[in-house]
Short mmCIF file of C-alpha atoms and ligand atoms in Angstrom, two decimals:
data_model
loop_
_atom_site.label_atom_id
_atom_site.label_comp_id
_atom_site.label_asym_id
_atom_site.label_seq_id
_atom_site.Cartn_x
_atom_site.Cartn_y
_atom_site.Cartn_z
CA UNK A 1025 -20.92 -3.76 -20.03
CA UNK A 1026 -23.16 -2.54 -22.99
CA UNK A 1027 -24.96 -5.10 -24.82
CA UNK A 1028 -27.43 -4.55 -27.85
CA UNK A 1029 -29.18 -7.46 -29.04
CA UNK A 1030 -31.05 -7.36 -32.47
CA UNK A 1031 -31.77 -3.44 -32.10
CA UNK A 1032 -33.81 -2.22 -34.97
CA UNK A 1033 -35.08 1.58 -35.18
CA UNK A 1034 -37.31 3.04 -37.50
CA UNK A 1035 -38.50 6.78 -37.13
CA UNK A 1036 -42.18 7.10 -38.29
CA UNK A 1037 -42.44 5.76 -41.58
CA UNK A 1038 -38.80 6.21 -42.97
CA UNK A 1039 -36.37 3.41 -43.71
CA UNK A 1040 -34.46 1.76 -41.14
CA UNK A 1041 -32.21 3.92 -39.06
CA UNK A 1042 -30.68 1.10 -37.47
CA UNK A 1043 -31.18 -2.66 -38.92
CA UNK A 1044 -30.34 -5.60 -36.70
CA UNK A 1045 -27.54 -4.22 -34.51
CA UNK A 1046 -25.87 -6.50 -31.97
CA UNK A 1047 -22.91 -5.67 -30.13
CA UNK A 1048 -20.99 -6.03 -26.70
CA UNK A 1049 -18.84 -3.32 -25.37
CA UNK A 1050 -16.88 -4.62 -22.53
CA UNK A 1051 -16.05 -2.35 -19.44
CA UNK A 1052 -13.17 -0.14 -20.01
CA UNK A 1053 -13.10 -0.14 -23.83
CA UNK A 1054 -12.26 2.71 -26.01
CA UNK A 1055 -14.50 2.36 -28.90
CA UNK A 1056 -15.28 4.47 -32.14
CA UNK A 1057 -18.76 4.33 -34.00
CA UNK A 1058 -18.27 5.65 -37.70
CA UNK A 1059 -20.07 5.77 -40.95
CA UNK A 1060 -21.26 8.27 -43.23
CA UNK A 1061 -23.76 10.86 -42.49
CA UNK A 1062 -27.13 9.44 -42.13
CA UNK A 1063 -25.97 5.97 -41.47
CA UNK A 1064 -27.51 5.80 -37.92
CA UNK A 1065 -24.54 6.92 -35.54
CA UNK A 1066 -26.27 9.31 -33.81
CA UNK A 1067 -29.29 7.10 -33.36
CA UNK A 1068 -27.13 4.12 -32.20
CA UNK A 1069 -25.35 6.31 -29.46
CA UNK A 1070 -28.86 7.60 -28.39
CA UNK A 1071 -30.22 4.16 -27.92
CA UNK A 1072 -27.22 3.81 -25.15
CA UNK A 1073 -28.79 6.47 -22.90
CA UNK A 1074 -32.43 5.68 -23.90
CA UNK A 1075 -32.76 9.35 -25.87
CA UNK A 1076 -33.90 6.96 -28.69
CA UNK A 1077 -36.16 3.90 -27.91
CA UNK A 1078 -35.63 1.09 -30.54
CA UNK A 1079 -38.61 -0.20 -32.66
CA UNK A 1080 -37.36 -3.67 -31.82
CA UNK A 1081 -34.26 -5.10 -29.78
CA UNK A 1082 -32.76 -4.94 -26.46
CA UNK A 1083 -30.54 -2.69 -24.84
CA UNK A 1084 -28.50 -3.78 -21.72
CA UNK A 1085 -26.42 -1.58 -19.68
CA UNK A 1086 -24.52 -2.94 -16.89
CA UNK A 1087 -26.60 -5.96 -16.66
CA UNK A 1088 -30.03 -4.14 -16.94
CA UNK A 1089 -32.35 -3.94 -19.68
CA UNK A 1090 -32.69 0.05 -19.73
CA UNK A 1091 -35.88 -0.50 -22.16
CA UNK A 1092 -37.90 -2.00 -19.25
CA UNK A 1093 -37.07 0.66 -16.63
CA UNK A 1094 -39.80 3.15 -16.00
CA UNK A 1095 -39.29 6.71 -17.06
CA UNK A 1096 -38.98 7.98 -13.59
CA UNK A 1097 -36.10 5.75 -12.78
CA UNK A 1098 -34.03 5.94 -16.01
CA UNK A 1099 -32.01 8.76 -14.23
CA UNK A 1100 -30.39 5.81 -12.22
CA UNK A 1101 -28.87 4.44 -15.18
CA UNK A 1102 -27.94 7.89 -16.85
CA UNK A 1103 -25.86 9.09 -13.41
CA UNK A 1104 -23.54 6.66 -14.42
CA UNK A 1105 -22.91 7.75 -17.78
CA UNK A 1106 -21.48 11.09 -19.11
CA UNK A 1107 -22.66 12.54 -22.53
CA UNK A 1108 -20.61 15.04 -24.89
CA UNK A 1109 -22.45 16.64 -27.79
CA UNK A 1110 -20.91 18.27 -30.87
CA UNK A 1111 -22.54 21.54 -30.07
CA UNK A 1112 -21.29 21.55 -26.35
CA UNK A 1113 -24.78 22.28 -24.92
CA UNK A 1114 -23.42 24.65 -22.21
CA UNK A 1115 -25.77 27.24 -20.52
CA UNK A 1116 -24.45 30.60 -21.87
CA UNK A 1117 -25.46 32.50 -18.94
CA UNK A 1118 -23.97 30.47 -16.16
CA UNK A 1119 -20.33 30.64 -15.51
CA UNK A 1120 -18.09 27.55 -16.11
CA UNK A 1121 -18.25 26.56 -12.32
CA UNK A 1122 -22.08 26.34 -12.63
CA UNK A 1123 -22.02 24.65 -16.22
CA UNK A 1124 -19.95 21.63 -14.43
CA UNK A 1125 -21.58 21.99 -11.24
CA UNK A 1126 -25.09 21.24 -12.65
CA UNK A 1127 -24.22 17.72 -13.37
CA UNK A 1128 -23.76 17.17 -9.54
CA UNK A 1129 -26.44 19.36 -8.23
CA UNK A 1130 -29.04 17.19 -10.23
CA UNK A 1131 -27.99 14.36 -8.00
CA UNK A 1132 -27.98 16.16 -4.84
CA UNK A 1133 -24.53 16.45 -4.12
CA UNK A 1134 -23.49 18.32 -0.85
CA UNK A 1135 -21.98 21.94 -1.55
CA UNK A 1136 -18.53 20.89 -0.27
CA UNK A 1137 -18.21 17.85 -2.18
CA UNK A 1138 -19.47 19.78 -5.30
CA UNK A 1139 -16.84 22.60 -5.30
CA UNK A 1140 -13.94 20.03 -4.85
CA UNK A 1141 -15.34 17.71 -7.78
CA UNK A 1142 -15.76 20.56 -10.19
CA UNK A 1143 -12.37 21.74 -9.41
CA UNK A 1144 -11.01 18.26 -9.98
CA UNK A 1145 -12.89 18.07 -13.31
CA UNK A 1146 -11.81 21.29 -14.37
CA UNK A 1147 -8.24 20.71 -13.62
CA UNK A 1148 -8.21 17.64 -15.56
CA UNK A 1149 -9.13 19.53 -18.74
CA UNK A 1150 -6.95 22.26 -17.68
CA UNK A 1151 -9.40 24.82 -17.15
CA UNK A 1152 -9.06 25.86 -13.51
CA UNK A 1153 -8.20 29.45 -14.59
CA UNK A 1154 -11.48 29.87 -16.30
CA UNK A 1155 -13.89 28.53 -13.49
CA UNK A 1156 -15.38 32.19 -13.28
CA UNK A 1157 -15.71 32.94 -17.23
CA UNK A 1158 -18.85 32.60 -19.14
CA UNK A 1159 -18.81 30.17 -22.11
CA UNK A 1160 -19.17 32.76 -24.26
CA UNK A 1161 -15.65 34.12 -23.31
CA UNK A 1162 -14.16 30.70 -24.27
CA UNK A 1163 -12.80 29.26 -27.43
CA UNK A 1164 -14.68 26.49 -29.17
CA UNK A 1165 -11.99 24.05 -27.88
CA UNK A 1166 -12.27 25.42 -24.50
CA UNK A 1167 -15.99 25.04 -24.51
CA UNK A 1168 -15.76 21.53 -25.52
CA UNK A 1169 -13.41 21.05 -22.48
CA UNK A 1170 -15.98 22.56 -20.06
CA UNK A 1171 -18.64 19.95 -21.56
CA UNK A 1172 -16.19 17.15 -21.20
CA UNK A 1173 -15.50 18.28 -17.38
CA UNK A 1174 -19.33 18.29 -16.97
CA UNK A 1175 -19.54 14.66 -18.63
CA UNK A 1176 -17.16 13.41 -16.26
CA UNK A 1177 -17.55 15.27 -12.83
CA UNK A 1178 -19.37 12.31 -11.42
CA UNK A 1179 -16.97 9.81 -12.32
CA UNK A 1180 -19.22 7.85 -14.70
CA UNK A 1181 -18.51 4.49 -15.96
CA UNK A 1182 -19.42 5.34 -19.50
CA UNK A 1183 -18.61 8.16 -21.62
CA UNK A 1184 -20.60 8.62 -24.81
CA UNK A 1185 -19.76 11.43 -27.17
CA UNK A 1186 -21.74 12.31 -30.39
CA UNK A 1187 -19.30 14.05 -33.06
CA UNK A 1188 -17.43 15.71 -30.31
CA UNK A 1189 -14.88 17.22 -32.60
CA UNK A 1190 -17.37 18.27 -35.53
CA UNK A 1191 -17.17 21.80 -34.74
CA UNK A 1192 -13.47 22.02 -33.94
CA UNK A 1193 -10.21 22.22 -36.18
CA UNK A 1194 -7.88 19.32 -36.46
CA UNK A 1195 -5.50 20.44 -33.66
CA UNK A 1196 -8.50 21.11 -31.11
CA UNK A 1197 -9.87 17.75 -32.33
CA UNK A 1198 -6.63 15.92 -31.27
CA UNK A 1199 -6.71 17.75 -28.02
CA UNK A 1200 -9.96 16.52 -27.23
CA UNK A 1201 -9.38 13.00 -28.37
CA UNK A 1202 -6.30 13.09 -25.99
CA UNK A 1203 -8.36 13.72 -23.22
CA UNK A 1204 -10.83 11.00 -23.99
CA UNK A 1205 -7.97 8.66 -24.00
CA UNK A 1206 -6.84 9.86 -20.46
CA UNK A 1207 -10.43 9.44 -19.38
CA UNK A 1208 -10.23 5.92 -20.60
CA UNK A 1209 -7.06 5.28 -19.02
CA UNK A 1210 -8.91 5.81 -15.78
CA UNK A 1211 -11.08 2.87 -16.19
CA UNK A 1212 -14.00 4.56 -18.11
CA UNK A 1213 -15.66 3.08 -20.95
CA UNK A 1214 -15.30 5.55 -23.60
CA UNK A 1215 -17.58 5.29 -26.86
CA UNK A 1216 -17.19 8.04 -29.44
CA UNK A 1217 -19.35 8.76 -32.74
CA UNK A 1218 -17.13 10.19 -35.46
CA UNK A 1219 -16.79 10.41 -39.21
CA UNK A 1220 -13.20 11.66 -38.65
CA UNK A 1221 -11.03 8.56 -39.81
CA UNK A 1222 -7.76 10.40 -39.74
CA UNK A 1223 -8.55 10.70 -36.02
CA UNK A 1224 -9.60 7.15 -35.73
CA UNK A 1225 -6.36 6.01 -37.38
CA UNK A 1226 -4.22 8.31 -34.88
CA UNK A 1227 -5.89 7.01 -31.77
CA UNK A 1228 -6.68 3.60 -32.54
CA UNK A 1229 -9.16 1.50 -30.76
CA UNK A 1230 -12.02 -0.73 -31.96
CA UNK A 1231 -13.96 0.56 -34.83
CA UNK A 1232 -17.66 -0.12 -35.25
CA UNK A 1233 -18.77 0.88 -38.71
CA UNK A 1234 -22.28 1.62 -39.70
CA UNK A 1235 -23.79 1.75 -43.23
CA UNK A 1236 -27.42 2.41 -43.92
CA UNK A 1237 -28.03 1.21 -40.35
CA UNK A 1238 -26.35 -1.95 -40.46
CA UNK A 1239 -23.20 -2.52 -38.22
CA UNK A 1240 -19.93 -4.18 -39.22
CA UNK A 1241 -16.45 -4.18 -37.34
CA UNK A 1242 -13.42 -3.21 -38.64
CA UNK A 1243 -9.82 -2.57 -37.36
CA UNK A 1244 -8.64 0.91 -37.09
CA UNK A 1245 -6.24 1.26 -40.30
P1 ADP B 1462 -25.86 9.80 -38.23
O1 ADP B 1462 -25.67 10.25 -37.02
O2 ADP B 1462 -24.95 8.86 -38.90
O3 ADP B 1462 -25.73 11.09 -39.35
P2 ADP B 1462 -28.66 9.40 -37.65
O4 ADP B 1462 -28.78 8.42 -36.73
O5 ADP B 1462 -28.66 10.94 -37.24
O6 ADP B 1462 -27.25 9.16 -38.54
O7 ADP B 1462 -29.83 9.42 -38.62
C1 ADP B 1462 -29.78 7.97 -39.08
C2 ADP B 1462 -31.12 8.04 -40.18
O8 ADP B 1462 -32.44 8.14 -39.49
C3 ADP B 1462 -31.45 9.08 -41.14
O9 ADP B 1462 -32.02 8.89 -42.32
C4 ADP B 1462 -31.96 10.20 -40.56
O10 ADP B 1462 -32.62 10.98 -41.42
C5 ADP B 1462 -33.13 9.51 -39.79
N1 ADP B 1462 -33.33 10.16 -38.48
C6 ADP B 1462 -32.65 10.62 -37.51
N2 ADP B 1462 -33.31 11.36 -36.57
C7 ADP B 1462 -34.60 11.13 -36.84
C8 ADP B 1462 -35.60 11.70 -36.31
N3 ADP B 1462 -35.78 12.61 -35.05
N4 ADP B 1462 -36.96 11.73 -37.01
C9 ADP B 1462 -36.91 10.97 -38.13
N5 ADP B 1462 -35.94 10.76 -38.79
C10 ADP B 1462 -34.63 10.69 -38.13
#
């Protein structure tokens, strides 16, 4: 479960990027965060993995206040999360296998386990045949699928995605959202930041809408 209580965030002396945001996302939910550019979507999602530390308020993940965890222990929380970014963030000089395996290597997974899990994750995104390619040899849609494989290879409880289809055309975006739905169907909580209302309408789910840092809930139209 994800719980935010009265979260405020201000960068330096700018106006509030988040303004008294409180929310609860139960386990297994499929949830969108939407709103215009600059409304605080990215800031909100970054608070969930403590990339951003709120100016005020509490962030509770799985019953633990992540703002009270010392820096050297924050990886224990992050290991239960997969994160997908708009710009994929793949290592260009590493093959697809290694790009996915890296998420397990940092956790010290044994080599045998590692190969099996990487293969399963790549099969889930239908990219087994590209396992020895480099990211630059793949299309944008394929690159994002590799990034999703990397995010889920460790079976995270929570998958966070920050504008994951921002660089993709509508057909590929649809494909990526279908994958998120499949991941959610296996029990993973999925939180997606997007300004793409068409996709939200098509896929449904809970919609949290931000305007100038303030949150309100609305139904998918
Ligand atoms: P969105 O994801 O909806 O586009 P952001 O969370 O990126 O919104 O930004 C919300 C507000 O916070 C904007 O006014 C933005 O300029 C500001 N902001 C975001 N990141 C930073 C930063 N690192 N330093 C200063 N201001 C920032």
